[in-house]
Amino acid sequence: MSGPSDFQPSNPALKWIERRLPIFGLIHSSFVAYPTPRNLNYWWTFGAILSMMLALQILTGVILAMHYTPHADLAFKSVELIVRDVNYGWLLRNMHACGASMFFFAVYIHMFRGLYYGSYKEPREVLWILGVIIYLLMMATGFMGYVLPWGQMSFWGATVITNLFSAVPYFGESIVTLLWGGYSVGNPTLNRFFSLHYLLPFVIAGVVVLHVWALHVAGQNNPAGVEAKTEKDTVAFTPYATIKDMFGVSCFLIFFAWFIFYMPNYLGDADNYIPANPGVTPAHIVPEWYYLPFYAILRSIPNKLAGVVAMFSAIIILCFLPWLDSARTRSSKYRPLAKQFFWIFVVVCILLGYLGSQPPEGIYVIAGRILTVCYFAYFLIVLPLLARIETPRPVPNSIADDVLAKSKGRAATAASVMLAMVVAGSLLVGGTQNAKAEEGGTAPPAQKWSFSGPFGTYDRGSLQRGLKVYKEVCAACHGLSYVAFRNLADPGGPGYSPAQAAAFASEYKIKDGPNDQGEMFERPGRPADYFPSPFPNEQAARAANGGAAPPDLSLITKARSYKRGFPQFAIDFFTQYQEQGPDYVDAILQGFEDKAPAGVTIPEGSYYNKYFPGHAIKMPKPLSDGQVTFDDGSPATVKQYAHDVTTFLMWAAEPHMEERKRIGMQVFFFLVVFAFLMYFTKRKVWANAH
């Protein structure tokens, strides 16, 4: 990839291999002696970060595939069993799910860096186009992976997105039927998506090889946008670029670990912890955050076919960027107008992402249309026009001159970034407030939980009291089908011994069979059994509860949430607050009122709850003072019951939470120390280069 190599191994075995297959010479010329521009900044480390993330996604994906069951009736449960029963399955799932978001986060920075510094210009057109192809493959892979958990948002997201192909003239319906494997999203669809999701990462890896090949043929771009002319302009890839990349990767891993160990559900959707139900459509169907800008473009156009064309055009247009921008100066660092319009374009993309998460109505639709025009205008009008009218600042004669010159214009760049963020933030605040006003709901009050924060743990007393409340009150209507009796004795749980868990299990009657006579029978529960459902099927549950089936409570604290709004959700990232689900469940249990407020009408057979969306809930008030007596003398009040049973249900949803946070602290300590070592090593290595 980098031309003939002069690498000569000294080991006889390596010499024998090198004469027949010069693989070591190829590696040496491509990743050791390869000349790298000496003025590369840390934005260039995202290439190494993306390589690492691709390898990590493939590795974790292969292991997860060993335990996953691609069947519509079993997929959701198989994912939960991976998290609960596979050794470190929760870690693999978090790494893979959060890794998808981090992969896209890194690729967006990588692409914006290429836009800013003109990395798409001659002679790197093929390099850029291969990058766009990788991005398209990533989008397809990520979408198919999002379907695999087979939750509500997975199912309905697949239904909405695949239906877009029906807009294709003449062949649309046939394409949709082929994708579905039938006439609706179902088991054949899931099998197709699983197969493709497993295959496409290896295709991506192949295109990445071509991408790296093209990079080594054309050479790397750099912040100055000038080509290397002498040896003073470059340094060897190893150790200079590699040690710098290792420091950048270690810093990125700290950011990544924050999500894996402390905020694994921060970027996800609570509805995806509800099993897929074709009969119940979520209130707002939204894709993952990294698709939102294009989803906003799709919805901003009323015609279905035109919307689909616009959405795909928003990506395909990137391939033509080398010819749309004919300016001779590559880097926006020396193009004042191009720099300002670039940051405006970044704001447009951020705002499109926000609009994609909002319901397609009112001001959101109008704003989406305006920003869609701005998006395409940047490529079709702004860049071609700037190439003709802009007068760039003088470009350094060489990379060495750029390194030695004092950096200018940093304050202006920082001001541009700050202005862009302030504008985007103010619009986000206004939009969120409007959305809240339209919802008209009462936000549950934030509670204090023992399991909050990086050092949070479950209160053993609260877990045991909550289990008692569940058994004596909730179990009459609600199942706990993903929790086994043996889990009560697991580390990080209620703190029971195996003997106590076995005794607790024996109090339940479990239906088993058939026996030798071919009949079903009941037997005492065993530790390996799961908490039984109070109803034999969903129809029986609906019949006994006025037509509304009581949900299973295994994942209820993760399947329920509410919007915190901006800037609160940004603050939550730093405070690690992710207890919206427990807040909601606790509030619902305490939110019943005997009489509805004046002007509020509740349908017959429903009850008023001030925190429930729409306020009309089928479940009658489940808790009352003095209903359950605690052996430890805790208050027999609704407030205490609600707090304890919610704590127990949080453990039922996150049984490995304490282990996750404990390992997280160890990983953080290692990564911080490693990052410091890499930083000082980098300074030592680069001191010789200057």
XYZ file of C-alpha atoms in Angstrom:
690
model
C 0.000 0.000 0.000
C 2.925 2.327 0.552
C 5.345 1.199 -2.130
C 8.321 -1.161 -1.990
C 9.672 -1.929 1.462
C 13.314 -2.089 2.505
C 12.437 -4.063 5.618
C 14.827 -6.968 6.188
C 13.961 -9.274 9.119
C 16.860 -10.742 11.069
C 15.059 -13.814 12.366
C 15.568 -16.859 10.049
C 11.910 -17.883 10.321
C 10.741 -14.365 9.446
C 13.204 -14.258 6.521
C 11.762 -17.515 5.185
C 8.204 -16.120 5.371
C 9.194 -12.715 3.965
C 10.737 -14.245 0.824
C 7.503 -16.090 0.080
C 4.929 -13.633 1.452
C 6.283 -10.154 2.220
C 3.617 -9.436 4.800
C 6.027 -8.005 7.367
C 7.502 -5.622 4.818
C 3.988 -4.462 3.955
C 3.198 -3.828 7.607
C 6.522 -2.032 8.098
C 6.048 0.259 5.112
C 2.393 0.967 5.910
C 2.383 1.333 9.680
C 5.976 1.875 10.813
C 8.060 3.820 8.294
C 5.081 5.420 6.556
C 5.733 9.200 6.351
C 3.095 11.168 8.268
C 2.617 14.958 8.189
C 4.147 16.329 11.369
C 1.416 18.949 11.906
C -1.513 16.564 12.380
C -3.732 17.525 15.327
C -5.871 15.317 17.549
C -8.811 15.378 15.120
C -6.770 12.912 13.062
C -6.738 10.365 15.918
C -10.368 9.527 15.152
C -9.157 7.356 12.283
C -7.434 5.093 14.815
C -10.450 5.335 17.127
C -12.749 4.162 14.339
C -10.464 1.215 13.552
C -10.577 0.206 17.207
C -14.372 0.600 17.377
C -14.895 -1.532 14.263
C -12.768 -4.329 15.725
C -14.603 -4.046 19.061
C -18.049 -4.143 17.409
C -17.132 -7.223 15.377
C -15.674 -9.034 18.396
C -18.580 -8.322 20.757
C -21.098 -8.948 17.972
C -19.707 -12.406 17.204
C -19.865 -13.395 20.886
C -23.395 -12.023 21.303
C -24.507 -13.905 18.173
C -23.496 -17.140 19.885
C -26.236 -16.568 22.487
C -28.861 -14.682 20.481
C -31.966 -16.408 19.111
C -33.264 -14.777 15.892
C -36.910 -15.723 16.369
C -39.792 -13.311 16.866
C -41.040 -15.229 19.923
C -37.632 -15.616 21.560
C -35.425 -12.702 20.475
C -36.421 -10.286 23.244
C -36.046 -12.917 25.947
C -32.732 -14.155 24.561
C -31.276 -10.641 24.813
C -32.438 -10.369 28.437
C -30.991 -13.772 29.274
C -27.668 -12.695 27.752
C -27.630 -9.717 30.106
C -28.706 -11.725 33.154
C -27.267 -15.232 32.823
C -24.242 -15.136 30.481
C -20.963 -14.403 32.259
C -20.382 -10.680 31.774
C -23.222 -10.672 29.266
C -24.274 -7.240 30.549
C -20.795 -5.960 29.689
C -20.886 -7.408 26.173
C -24.363 -5.979 25.542
C -23.421 -2.537 26.869
C -20.191 -2.481 24.884
C -21.988 -3.423 21.681
C -25.048 -1.193 22.126
C -23.141 1.853 23.400
C -20.366 1.044 20.941
C -22.753 1.642 18.037
C -23.413 5.172 19.303
C -19.718 5.802 19.935
C -18.907 4.455 16.465
C -21.248 6.987 14.863
C -20.094 9.760 17.191
C -16.505 9.159 16.084
C -17.396 8.853 12.399
C -19.317 12.150 12.471
C -16.284 13.911 13.947
C -14.101 12.179 11.350
C -16.365 13.388 8.541
C -16.709 16.935 9.867
C -12.925 17.095 10.180
C -12.660 16.044 6.539
C -15.157 18.740 5.571
C -13.343 21.446 7.526
C -9.856 20.644 6.287
C -10.839 19.772 2.701
C -9.751 16.139 2.857
C -12.056 15.352 -0.081
C -10.109 17.455 -2.589
C -7.706 16.198 -5.242
C -5.965 13.739 -5.091
C -8.149 12.188 -2.366
C -11.504 11.936 -4.145
C -11.579 8.111 -4.099
C -10.513 8.105 -0.449
C -13.476 10.363 0.405
C -15.981 8.370 -1.669
C -14.871 5.130 0.008
C -15.462 6.849 3.338
C -19.024 7.739 2.296
C -19.591 4.105 1.255
C -18.387 2.975 4.691
C -20.814 5.443 6.268
C -23.738 4.076 4.227
C -22.822 0.512 5.201
C -22.616 1.595 8.843
C -26.096 3.102 8.650
C -27.532 -0.098 7.176
C -25.730 -2.252 9.753
C -26.791 -0.050 12.651
C -30.435 -0.034 11.563
C -30.554 -3.818 11.281
C -28.846 -4.183 14.639
C -31.402 -1.888 16.257
C -34.155 -4.257 15.121
C -32.610 -7.360 16.721
C -33.628 -6.748 20.393
C -37.244 -6.927 19.085
C -38.584 -4.336 21.475
C -41.368 -1.915 20.655
C -39.134 0.717 19.073
C -37.201 -1.986 17.201
C -40.348 -3.449 15.694
C -42.020 -0.193 14.779
C -38.791 1.391 13.594
C -38.351 -1.547 11.217
C -41.956 -1.184 10.065
C -41.637 2.534 9.333
C -38.215 2.470 7.665
C -38.827 -0.582 5.482
C -42.157 0.919 4.404
C -40.217 3.788 2.866
C -39.209 1.519 -0.005
C -42.855 1.256 -1.013
C -42.435 4.787 -2.411
C -40.231 3.428 -5.216
C -42.311 3.493 -8.404
C -43.413 0.125 -9.849
C -41.098 -2.025 -7.686
C -41.694 -0.535 -4.229
C -44.199 -3.048 -2.910
C -42.118 -5.969 -4.170
C -39.021 -4.600 -2.418
C -40.924 -4.234 0.853
C -42.325 -7.761 0.594
C -38.826 -9.079 -0.080
C -37.431 -7.251 2.961
C -40.244 -8.458 5.191
C -40.274 -12.013 3.869
C -44.073 -11.728 3.894
C -46.769 -9.133 4.196
C -45.772 -7.637 7.540
C -42.715 -7.319 9.749
C -42.285 -10.665 11.463
C -40.023 -13.640 11.996
C -38.652 -13.793 8.402
C -37.780 -10.090 8.673
C -35.883 -10.689 11.885
C -33.943 -13.577 10.336
C -33.007 -11.489 7.302
C -31.852 -8.587 9.413
C -29.846 -10.820 11.745
C -28.035 -12.447 8.817
C -27.235 -9.097 7.202
C -26.263 -7.473 10.488
C -23.777 -10.294 11.061
C -22.390 -10.109 7.505
C -22.142 -6.360 6.822
C -19.434 -5.554 9.441
C -17.057 -7.825 7.526
C -17.970 -5.983 4.320
C -17.243 -2.724 6.155
C -13.874 -4.125 7.216
C -13.102 -4.908 3.559
C -13.982 -1.385 2.426
C -11.903 -0.011 5.317
C -8.901 -1.879 3.880
C -9.533 -0.117 0.551
C -9.957 3.167 2.430
C -6.572 2.740 4.136
C -5.029 1.668 0.846
C -6.298 4.817 -0.863
C -5.014 6.870 2.086
C -1.511 5.450 1.729
C -1.496 5.979 -2.032
C -2.665 9.607 -1.938
C -1.034 10.465 1.377
C -2.640 12.050 4.416
C -4.094 15.521 4.346
C -3.149 17.891 7.168
C -4.481 21.043 8.880
C -2.496 23.318 6.551
C -3.829 21.564 3.446
C -0.412 21.559 1.744
C 1.444 18.510 0.471
C 4.621 17.198 2.077
C 7.669 18.342 0.127
C 10.740 17.409 2.155
C 11.642 15.054 4.970
C 11.265 17.962 7.411
C 7.541 17.951 6.680
C 6.975 14.386 7.883
C 7.706 11.998 10.710
C 7.609 8.216 10.805
C 4.173 6.777 11.578
C 5.724 4.748 14.401
C 6.405 5.900 17.050
C 5.144 9.469 16.461
C 1.646 8.967 15.096
C 1.044 5.693 16.953
C 1.840 7.098 20.393
C -0.283 10.170 19.674
C -3.131 7.934 18.534
C -2.790 5.788 21.656
C -3.208 8.851 23.828
C -6.269 9.926 21.817
C -7.730 6.429 21.969
C -7.215 6.226 25.746
C -9.075 9.528 26.219
C -11.881 8.289 23.985
C -12.089 5.047 25.962
C -12.646 7.051 29.162
C -15.607 8.740 27.454
C -16.818 5.377 26.126
C -16.502 3.705 29.535
C -18.670 6.447 31.057
C -21.576 5.140 28.981
C -20.779 1.430 29.368
C -20.584 1.415 33.151
C -22.669 4.378 34.299
C -25.049 5.523 31.528
C -25.794 2.415 29.415
C -29.377 3.477 28.663
C -28.779 7.220 28.292
C -28.853 7.199 24.479
C -31.501 4.483 24.140
C -35.286 4.511 24.178
C -37.262 3.169 27.133
C -39.879 1.683 24.774
C -37.318 -0.839 23.559
C -37.512 -2.568 26.949
C -41.112 -3.472 26.079
C -41.472 -6.644 23.957
C -42.576 -5.985 20.378
C -46.341 -5.782 20.078
C -47.844 -5.317 16.576
C -51.134 -4.245 18.162
C -49.763 -1.288 20.138
C -48.062 1.610 18.335
C -45.709 3.851 20.381
C -46.746 7.488 20.705
C -43.586 8.690 18.943
C -41.579 6.393 16.668
C -38.019 7.653 16.420
C -34.800 5.978 15.243
C -31.486 6.063 17.072
C -29.965 9.518 17.561
C -27.432 9.136 14.760
C -30.202 8.866 12.147
C -32.260 11.804 13.406
C -31.000 14.538 11.019
C -31.931 12.434 7.989
C -35.209 11.383 9.611
C -36.041 15.085 10.007
C -35.311 15.666 6.307
C -37.564 12.723 5.414
C -40.480 14.039 7.473
C -40.119 17.647 6.367
C -41.364 16.825 2.861
C -45.082 15.920 2.624
C -44.677 13.703 -0.463
C -43.446 10.223 0.517
C -41.341 9.581 -2.578
C -39.827 13.077 -2.495
C -39.026 12.652 1.196
C -37.240 9.344 0.589
C -35.294 10.848 -2.326
C -34.308 13.848 -0.181
C -33.194 11.633 2.699
C -30.932 9.486 0.550
C -29.756 12.512 -1.440
C -28.597 14.117 1.813
C -26.044 11.307 2.078
C -25.265 10.673 -1.582
C -24.490 14.355 -2.145
C -21.365 13.866 -0.028
C -19.897 11.752 -2.838
C -19.984 14.773 -5.173
C -18.353 17.121 -2.695
C -14.913 17.028 -4.417
C -16.505 18.568 -7.519
C -19.006 20.869 -5.795
C -16.205 22.636 -3.918
C -13.659 23.715 -6.528
C -11.695 26.087 -4.256
C -7.959 25.582 -4.596
C -7.273 26.177 -0.893
C -8.095 22.992 0.953
C -8.246 23.942 4.607
C -10.990 26.188 5.998
C -8.300 27.342 8.415
C -7.258 29.791 5.673
C -10.768 30.471 4.338
C -12.577 32.889 6.719
C -15.966 32.711 4.996
C -15.834 28.946 4.514
C -15.011 28.566 8.196
C -18.077 30.577 9.296
C -20.404 28.722 6.941
C -18.965 25.411 8.119
C -19.991 26.121 11.719
C -23.413 27.262 10.562
C -23.714 23.930 8.750
C -22.779 22.088 11.968
C -25.571 23.949 13.800
C -28.009 23.053 11.014
C -27.140 19.352 11.414
C -27.561 19.526 15.211
C -30.928 21.244 14.901
C -32.096 18.748 12.292
C -31.191 16.017 14.766
C -33.285 17.705 17.441
C -36.256 18.135 15.075
C -36.013 14.470 14.123
C -36.735 13.556 17.752
C -39.857 15.732 17.943
C -43.377 14.935 16.684
C -43.925 15.981 13.040
C -46.388 18.773 13.729
C -46.650 22.534 13.968
C -43.467 24.575 14.124
C -41.310 21.453 13.987
C -42.386 20.724 10.407
C -41.806 24.323 9.277
C -38.391 24.459 10.954
C -37.522 21.091 9.395
C -38.261 22.393 5.912
C -36.192 25.525 6.449
C -33.230 23.561 7.779
C -33.531 20.983 4.986
C -33.164 23.808 2.459
C -30.169 25.119 4.434
C -28.582 21.644 4.447
C -28.710 21.239 0.667
C -27.918 24.921 0.062
C -24.576 24.458 1.827
C -23.457 21.891 -0.754
C -25.224 23.169 -3.868
C -24.972 26.954 -3.416
C -22.609 28.011 -0.634
C -19.549 25.880 -1.440
C -19.598 26.475 -5.231
C -20.162 30.200 -4.677
C -17.395 30.554 -2.076
C -14.963 28.869 -4.457
C -15.513 31.797 -6.849
C -15.785 34.819 -4.560
C -13.723 34.059 -1.456
C -10.188 35.367 -1.092
C -8.301 32.940 1.169
C -5.468 33.912 3.492
C -1.891 32.968 2.487
C -1.139 29.280 2.887
C 2.226 28.155 4.386
C 4.852 27.129 1.868
C 5.365 23.823 3.653
C 4.185 21.741 6.579
C 7.379 22.631 8.456
C 6.541 26.338 8.126
C 3.065 25.661 9.472
C 4.513 23.883 12.513
C 6.941 26.695 13.250
C 4.443 29.503 12.640
C 2.427 30.826 15.559
C -1.200 29.799 15.475
C -3.519 32.665 14.668
C -7.248 32.901 14.572
C -7.836 30.428 17.391
C -9.882 32.950 19.321
C -12.050 33.584 16.272
C -12.566 29.862 15.784
C -13.472 29.402 19.435
C -15.884 32.326 19.180
C -17.515 30.734 16.139
C -17.954 27.432 17.972
C -19.357 29.140 21.063
C -21.771 31.225 18.997
C -22.971 28.115 17.167
C -23.529 26.269 20.439
C -25.351 29.197 22.059
C -27.716 29.527 19.074
C -28.353 25.783 18.976
C -28.816 25.635 22.746
C -31.264 28.529 22.875
C -33.388 27.007 20.107
C -33.289 23.625 21.834
C -34.442 25.176 25.120
C -37.314 26.976 23.431
C -38.356 23.915 21.467
C -38.253 21.673 24.516
C -40.350 24.070 26.560
C -42.964 24.140 23.798
C -42.962 20.361 23.638
C -43.487 20.145 27.391
C -46.318 22.635 27.228
C -48.014 20.598 24.510
C -47.672 17.377 26.479
C -49.379 18.993 29.464
C -48.279 16.191 31.792
C -47.054 16.427 35.354
C -43.405 15.430 35.597
C -42.723 12.954 38.418
C -40.645 14.441 41.246
C -37.014 13.308 41.402
C -36.437 10.920 44.302
C -33.313 10.039 46.262
C -32.251 6.467 45.577
C -29.484 4.520 47.241
C -28.460 3.115 43.857
C -27.897 6.506 42.210
C -24.469 7.775 41.199
C -21.147 6.038 40.557
C -20.954 4.552 44.064
C -24.654 3.717 44.420
C -25.675 0.336 45.826
C -28.975 -1.315 46.586
C -30.356 -0.961 50.090
C -30.704 -4.612 51.215
C -33.457 -3.789 53.672
C -35.392 -1.909 51.019
C -34.982 -4.805 48.569
C -36.350 -7.310 51.073
C -39.252 -5.063 52.011
C -39.950 -4.423 48.336
C -40.017 -8.154 47.646
C -42.614 -8.544 50.393
C -44.760 -5.769 48.902
C -44.486 -7.377 45.479
C -45.450 -10.815 46.789
C -48.397 -9.636 48.900
C -49.758 -6.924 46.590
C -48.318 -6.762 43.069
C -48.020 -10.511 42.344
C -51.808 -10.836 42.186
C -51.781 -9.098 38.783
C -48.175 -8.656 37.627
C -45.590 -11.252 36.669
C -41.824 -11.163 37.146
C -40.964 -13.621 34.411
C -37.263 -12.762 33.903
C -36.290 -13.183 37.566
C -35.484 -16.650 38.949
C -35.799 -17.542 42.621
C -32.079 -18.342 42.676
C -31.376 -14.701 41.806
C -32.533 -13.729 45.309
C -29.276 -15.237 46.602
C -27.019 -13.703 43.941
C -24.372 -11.132 44.906
C -25.747 -7.618 44.636
C -29.311 -8.825 45.299
C -31.626 -8.837 48.337
C -28.974 -10.623 50.382
C -30.688 -13.963 50.994
C -28.755 -17.197 51.396
C -29.275 -20.080 48.924
C -31.284 -21.919 51.593
C -33.557 -18.902 52.116
C -34.041 -18.534 48.352
C -34.965 -22.219 48.106
C -37.435 -21.859 50.987
C -38.977 -18.803 49.337
C -39.326 -20.716 46.045
C -41.054 -23.626 47.764
C -43.916 -21.325 48.803
C -44.950 -21.054 45.125
C -46.805 -23.667 43.087
C -45.247 -24.204 39.674
C -47.145 -25.866 36.841
C -45.058 -28.644 35.311
C -45.430 -31.713 33.163
C -46.632 -33.692 31.493
C -46.047 -36.621 33.851
C -45.980 -40.310 32.943
C -49.755 -40.230 32.582
C -49.538 -37.300 30.166
C -51.085 -34.839 32.582
C -49.890 -31.468 33.812
C -49.339 -31.118 37.547
C -48.274 -28.612 40.176
C -45.174 -28.871 42.327
C -43.370 -26.667 44.854
C -41.056 -24.114 43.297
C -37.311 -24.683 43.020
C -34.471 -22.126 42.977
C -34.043 -22.617 39.203
C -37.688 -21.708 38.535
C -38.766 -18.222 37.530
C -41.436 -16.204 39.285
C -44.731 -17.515 37.845
C -47.228 -15.303 36.053
C -50.597 -14.840 37.786
C -52.402 -15.478 34.480
C -52.012 -18.334 31.986
C -51.990 -15.973 28.984
C -52.481 -12.356 27.927
C -56.147 -12.855 27.047
C -56.905 -14.104 30.560
C -55.024 -11.128 32.013
C -57.093 -8.695 29.935
C -60.350 -10.404 30.822
C -59.580 -10.110 34.533
C -58.533 -6.445 34.353
C -61.155 -4.652 32.324
C -59.441 -5.203 28.973
C -55.982 -3.928 30.026
C -53.247 -6.534 30.494
C -51.047 -5.748 33.544
C -47.422 -5.479 32.335
C -44.685 -7.805 33.477
C -42.606 -5.968 36.083
C -39.191 -7.483 35.331
C -38.127 -4.467 33.255
C -40.718 -1.893 34.264
C -38.211 0.585 35.722
C -36.265 0.583 32.435
C -39.346 0.465 30.197
C -40.880 3.603 31.700
C -39.405 7.072 31.513
C -40.240 10.718 30.994
C -38.536 13.610 29.227
C -36.224 15.675 31.389
C -35.805 18.343 28.693
C -32.904 20.638 27.889
C -30.631 21.500 29.630
C -31.581 18.987 32.317
C -30.760 15.942 30.198
C -27.292 17.430 29.547
C -26.792 17.930 33.288
C -27.923 14.334 33.847
C -25.001 13.147 31.722
C -22.476 14.656 34.135
C -24.370 13.765 37.309
C -25.043 10.232 35.981
C -28.723 10.638 36.779
C -30.636 7.918 34.974
C -33.390 7.135 37.440
C -36.328 8.498 35.458
C -37.871 5.016 35.427
C -37.852 4.526 39.219
C -39.080 8.108 39.658
C -41.970 7.381 37.313
C -42.962 4.062 38.937
C -42.758 5.564 42.431
C -44.853 8.561 41.338
C -47.526 6.371 39.707
C -47.925 4.328 42.887
C -48.417 7.503 44.917
C -50.291 9.521 42.300
C -53.804 8.113 42.749
C -56.500 10.529 43.864
C -60.048 9.636 44.872
C -61.591 12.432 42.799
C -60.477 13.873 39.516
C -59.880 17.655 39.444
C -62.641 19.887 38.133
C -62.890 19.764 34.369
C -61.179 16.367 34.031
C -63.374 13.461 32.900
C -62.241 9.902 33.569
C -63.787 7.047 31.514
C -65.822 4.481 33.370
C -63.660 1.678 34.719
C -60.594 3.934 34.936
C -59.005 5.778 37.857
C -57.403 9.197 38.119
C -53.629 9.355 38.504
C -51.955 12.733 38.206
C -48.661 11.292 36.927
C -50.036 8.793 34.405
C -50.099 10.092 30.780
C -53.681 11.137 30.106
C -54.394 10.672 33.852
C -56.821 7.773 33.238
C -55.359 4.425 34.355
C -57.096 1.043 34.428
C -55.263 -0.118 37.540
C -57.069 0.746 40.791
C -55.108 2.219 43.654
C -52.873 -0.714 44.680
C -51.437 0.547 47.967
C -52.907 1.909 51.166
C -51.475 2.601 54.602
C -51.177 -0.452 56.852
C -51.590 -2.907 53.967
C -48.225 -4.672 54.504
C -46.428 -5.068 57.826
C -42.628 -4.956 57.837
C -40.665 -7.078 60.295
C -37.973 -4.427 60.731
C -40.411 -1.810 61.986
C -40.303 0.409 58.886
C -43.340 2.712 58.430
C -46.365 0.949 56.949
C -47.176 3.848 54.629
C -47.868 4.176 50.926
C -44.731 6.305 50.539
C -42.558 3.583 52.097
C -44.252 0.813 50.117
C -43.764 2.697 46.845
C -40.114 3.432 47.564
C -39.302 -0.149 48.598
C -41.127 -1.974 45.816
C -39.608 0.414 43.237
C -36.141 -0.326 44.629
C -36.864 -4.041 44.318
C -38.123 -3.623 40.757
C -35.008 -1.640 39.888
C -32.917 -4.587 41.057
C -35.159 -6.936 39.045
C -34.366 -4.864 35.938
C -30.657 -4.335 36.734
C -29.464 -7.301 38.850
C -25.799 -6.676 37.933
C -25.803 -2.935 38.624
C -23.458 -3.072 41.630
C -20.984 -5.263 39.744
C -21.212 -2.914 36.752
C -20.348 0.149 38.831
C -17.605 -1.629 40.784
C -15.859 -2.822 37.625
C -16.434 0.619 36.130
C -14.407 2.280 38.875
C -11.540 -0.154 38.288
C -11.643 0.435 34.527
C -11.752 4.205 35.023
C -8.741 4.134 37.325
C -6.780 2.054 34.807
C -7.761 4.231 31.835
C -6.940 7.498 33.599
C -3.517 6.214 34.641
C -2.937 4.810 31.155
C -3.943 8.117 29.540
C -1.489 10.030 31.747
C 1.299 7.596 30.863
C 0.490 7.926 27.161
C 0.458 11.710 27.413
C 3.887 11.975 29.019
C 5.263 9.305 26.677
C 3.915 11.284 23.716
C 5.574 14.464 24.980
C 8.881 12.633 25.371
C 8.677 11.103 21.886
C 7.594 14.300 20.147
C 10.250 16.362 21.906
C 12.761 14.728 19.573
C 10.689 15.689 16.523
C 10.763 19.405 17.339
